[in-house]
Short mmCIF file of C-alpha atoms in Angstrom, two decimals:
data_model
loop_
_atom_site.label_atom_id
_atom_site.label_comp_id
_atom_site.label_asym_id
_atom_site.label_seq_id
_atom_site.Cartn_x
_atom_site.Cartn_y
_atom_site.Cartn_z
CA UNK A 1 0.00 0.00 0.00
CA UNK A 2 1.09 3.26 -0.73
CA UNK A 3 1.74 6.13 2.04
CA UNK A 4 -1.58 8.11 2.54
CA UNK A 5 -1.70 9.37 6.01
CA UNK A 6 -4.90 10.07 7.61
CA UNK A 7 -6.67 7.19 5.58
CA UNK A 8 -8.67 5.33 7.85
CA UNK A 9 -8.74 7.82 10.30
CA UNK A 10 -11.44 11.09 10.91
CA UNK A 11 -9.17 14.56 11.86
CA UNK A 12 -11.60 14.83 14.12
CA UNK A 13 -10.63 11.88 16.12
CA UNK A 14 -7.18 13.51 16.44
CA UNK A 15 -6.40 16.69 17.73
CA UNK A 16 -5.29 18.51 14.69
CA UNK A 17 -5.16 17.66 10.67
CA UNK A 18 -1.39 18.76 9.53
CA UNK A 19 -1.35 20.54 6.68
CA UNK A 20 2.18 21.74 4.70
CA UNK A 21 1.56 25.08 2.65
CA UNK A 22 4.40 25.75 0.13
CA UNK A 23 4.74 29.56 -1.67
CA UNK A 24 7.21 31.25 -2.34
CA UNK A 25 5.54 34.25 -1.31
CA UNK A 26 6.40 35.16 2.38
CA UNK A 27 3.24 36.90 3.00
CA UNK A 28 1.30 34.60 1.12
CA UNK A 29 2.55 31.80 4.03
CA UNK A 30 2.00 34.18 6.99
CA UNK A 31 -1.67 35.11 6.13
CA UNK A 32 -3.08 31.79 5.14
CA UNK A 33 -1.02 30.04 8.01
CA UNK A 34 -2.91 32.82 10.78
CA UNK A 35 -6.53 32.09 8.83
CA UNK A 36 -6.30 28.60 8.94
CA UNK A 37 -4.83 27.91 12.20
CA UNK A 38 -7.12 30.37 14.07
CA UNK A 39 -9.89 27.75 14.92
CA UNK A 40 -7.31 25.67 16.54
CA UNK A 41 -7.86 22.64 14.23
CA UNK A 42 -5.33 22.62 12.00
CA UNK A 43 -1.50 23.08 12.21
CA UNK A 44 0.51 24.92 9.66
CA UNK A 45 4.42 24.36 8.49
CA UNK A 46 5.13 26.60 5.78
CA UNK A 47 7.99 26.75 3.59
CA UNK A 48 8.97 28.74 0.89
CA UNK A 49 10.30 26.18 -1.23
CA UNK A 50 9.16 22.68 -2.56
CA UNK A 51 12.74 21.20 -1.95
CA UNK A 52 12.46 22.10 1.42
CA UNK A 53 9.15 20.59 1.91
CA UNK A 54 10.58 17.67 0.41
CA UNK A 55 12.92 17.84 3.50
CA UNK A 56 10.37 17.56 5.69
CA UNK A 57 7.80 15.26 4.43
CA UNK A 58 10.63 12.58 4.57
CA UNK A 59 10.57 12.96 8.31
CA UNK A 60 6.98 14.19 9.26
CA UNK A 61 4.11 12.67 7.59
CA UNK A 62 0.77 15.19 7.08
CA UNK A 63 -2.56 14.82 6.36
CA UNK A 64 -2.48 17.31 3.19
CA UNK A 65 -0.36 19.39 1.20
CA UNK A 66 -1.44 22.95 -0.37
CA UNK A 67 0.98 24.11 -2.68
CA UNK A 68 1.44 27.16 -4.81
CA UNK A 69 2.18 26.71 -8.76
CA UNK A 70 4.28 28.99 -9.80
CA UNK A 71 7.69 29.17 -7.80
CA UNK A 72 11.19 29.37 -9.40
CA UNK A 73 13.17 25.80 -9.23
CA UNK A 74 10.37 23.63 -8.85
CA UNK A 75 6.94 24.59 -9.77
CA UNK A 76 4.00 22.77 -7.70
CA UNK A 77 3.57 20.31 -10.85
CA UNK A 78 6.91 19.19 -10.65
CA UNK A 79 6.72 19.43 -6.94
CA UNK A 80 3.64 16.94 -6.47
CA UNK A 81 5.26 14.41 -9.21
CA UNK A 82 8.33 14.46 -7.38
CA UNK A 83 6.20 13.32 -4.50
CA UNK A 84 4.40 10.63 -6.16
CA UNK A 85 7.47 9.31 -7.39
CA UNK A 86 8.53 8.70 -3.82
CA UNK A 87 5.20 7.18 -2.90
CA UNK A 88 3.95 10.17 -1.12
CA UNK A 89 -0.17 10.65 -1.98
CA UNK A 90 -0.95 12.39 0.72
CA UNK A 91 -3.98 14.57 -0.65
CA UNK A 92 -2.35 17.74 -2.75
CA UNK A 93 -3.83 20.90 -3.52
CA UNK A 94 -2.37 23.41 -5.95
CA UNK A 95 -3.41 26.88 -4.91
CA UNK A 96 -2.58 29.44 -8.22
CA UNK A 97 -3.68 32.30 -9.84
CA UNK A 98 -3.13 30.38 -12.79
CA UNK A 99 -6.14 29.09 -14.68
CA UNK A 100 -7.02 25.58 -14.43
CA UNK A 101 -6.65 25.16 -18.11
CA UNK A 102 -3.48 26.20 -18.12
CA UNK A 103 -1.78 23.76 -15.74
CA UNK A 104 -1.14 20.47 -17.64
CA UNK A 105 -4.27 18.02 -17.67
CA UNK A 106 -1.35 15.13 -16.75
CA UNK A 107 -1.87 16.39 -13.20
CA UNK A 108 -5.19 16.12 -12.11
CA UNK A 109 -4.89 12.09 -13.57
CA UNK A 110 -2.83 11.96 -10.37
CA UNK A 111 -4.58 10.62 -6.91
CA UNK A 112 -6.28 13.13 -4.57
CA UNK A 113 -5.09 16.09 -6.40
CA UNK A 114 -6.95 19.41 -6.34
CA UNK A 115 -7.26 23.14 -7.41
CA UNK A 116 -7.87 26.04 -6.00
CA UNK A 117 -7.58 29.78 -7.60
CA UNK A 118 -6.03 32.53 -5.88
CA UNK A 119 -8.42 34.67 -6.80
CA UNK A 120 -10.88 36.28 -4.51
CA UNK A 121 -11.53 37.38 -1.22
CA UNK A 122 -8.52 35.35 1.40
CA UNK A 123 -12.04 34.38 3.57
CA UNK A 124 -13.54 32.47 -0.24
CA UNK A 125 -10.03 30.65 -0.23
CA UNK A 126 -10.15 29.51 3.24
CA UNK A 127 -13.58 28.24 3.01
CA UNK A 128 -13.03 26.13 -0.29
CA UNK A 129 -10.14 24.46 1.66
CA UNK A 130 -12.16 23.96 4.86
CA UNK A 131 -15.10 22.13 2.63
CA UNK A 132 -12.37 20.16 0.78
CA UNK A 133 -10.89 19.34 4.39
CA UNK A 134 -14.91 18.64 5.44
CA UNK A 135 -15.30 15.88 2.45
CA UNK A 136 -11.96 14.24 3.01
CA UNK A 137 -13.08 13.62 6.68
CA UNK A 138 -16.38 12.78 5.74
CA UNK A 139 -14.70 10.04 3.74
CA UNK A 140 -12.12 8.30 6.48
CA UNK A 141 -14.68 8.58 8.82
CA UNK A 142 -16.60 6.13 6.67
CA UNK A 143 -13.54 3.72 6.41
CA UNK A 144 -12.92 3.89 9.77
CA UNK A 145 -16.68 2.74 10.67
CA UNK A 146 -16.83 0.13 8.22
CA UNK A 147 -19.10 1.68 5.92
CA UNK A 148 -18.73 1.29 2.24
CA UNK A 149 -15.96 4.13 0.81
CA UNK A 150 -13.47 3.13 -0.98
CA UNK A 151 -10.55 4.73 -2.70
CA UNK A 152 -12.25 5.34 -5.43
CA UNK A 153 -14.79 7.21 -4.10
CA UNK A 154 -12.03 9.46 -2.36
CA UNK A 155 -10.32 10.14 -5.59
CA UNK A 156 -13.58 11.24 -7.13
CA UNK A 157 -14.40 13.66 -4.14
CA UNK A 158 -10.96 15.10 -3.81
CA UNK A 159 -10.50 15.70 -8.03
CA UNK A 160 -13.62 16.75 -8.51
CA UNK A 161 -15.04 19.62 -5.68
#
C-alpha cells in the first residue's frame, strides 16, 4: 500500500489535521497560516520552497499538502510528481492564480489532487479548503466505521469539488 496518512482515520478523532503550505511568497505563508490555524484545528508548516518541503515530508508525515504553482526551481507540478514518485499521496492541492486550463491536464490524472484559484476574497479561499478538508473527513470517517468508501470514491471527491 502506498503512504496516505490520515486514511482510515477522521481529523476529528485527532487533535489537529497537519497541513504543509508551500509559496514562495512570504506573505502569502504568513496570512493563510494565521486564517487557517485560528480555529485551533489545524497546524501549519510553511515553507517557501518545494525542496524544502521535500525535506520535511521525509521525516513528518501530514494529512495534506497545499501548494502554490508557480515558484522558481520547482513549480507545484513538478513538486507533487516528485512526490508521487517517492510514494507520497498524501492529498495535494495546488493553490494558483493560474487558470485551471493552463496547468497540464497530466496532473489532475494523479490521486487526490486538487485546485484552488487565488483569486478572490482570502475568507472564499479559506472556506473552499475547509469544505475540501470537510469531504476528506467525511470520507475516512466512513472507512474507519466500516461503511462502504473506498478509494475510489475518495479520488472522485478530492479531483472533482
Amino acid at each position: 500500500m502506498q503512504y496516505r496518512p490520515g486514511i482510515g482515520k477522521s481529523y476529528s478523532d485527532r487533535e489537529k489535521l497537519s497541513l504543509i503550505y508551500v509559496d514562495d511568497n512570504h506573505l502569502m505563508l504568513d496570512v493563510m497560516k494565521h486564517f487557517l490555524e485560528r480555529d485551533q484545528t489545524i497546524d501549519v508548516q510553511t515553507f517557501l520552497s518545494p525542496k524544502n518541503a521535500i525535506s520535511y515530508l521525509k521525516t513528518h508525515p501530514m494529512h495534506l499538502i497545499l501548494s502554490d504553482y508557480e515558484m522558481p526551481d520547482m513549480n507545484g507540478a513538478e513538486f507533487l510528481l516528485h512526490l508521487r514518485s517517492q510514494g507520497i499521496n498524501t492529498p495535494f492541492i495546488l493553490y494558483t492564480t493560474n487558470n485551471h486550463e493552463e496547468i497540464s491536464a497530466d496532473i489532475f490524472k494523479q490521486e487526490y489532487v486538487h485546485y484552488i484559484s487565488k483569486c478572490g476574497p482570502i475568507e472564499q479561499h479559506i472556506t473552499r479548503l475547509k469544505e475540501i478538508i470537510q469531504k476528506y473527513d467525511n470520507i475516512t470517517k466512513s472507512d474507519l466505521y466500516g461503511t462502504t468508501s473506498s478509494n475510489t470514491d475518495l479520488d472522485l471527491i478530492i479531483t472533482n469539488l
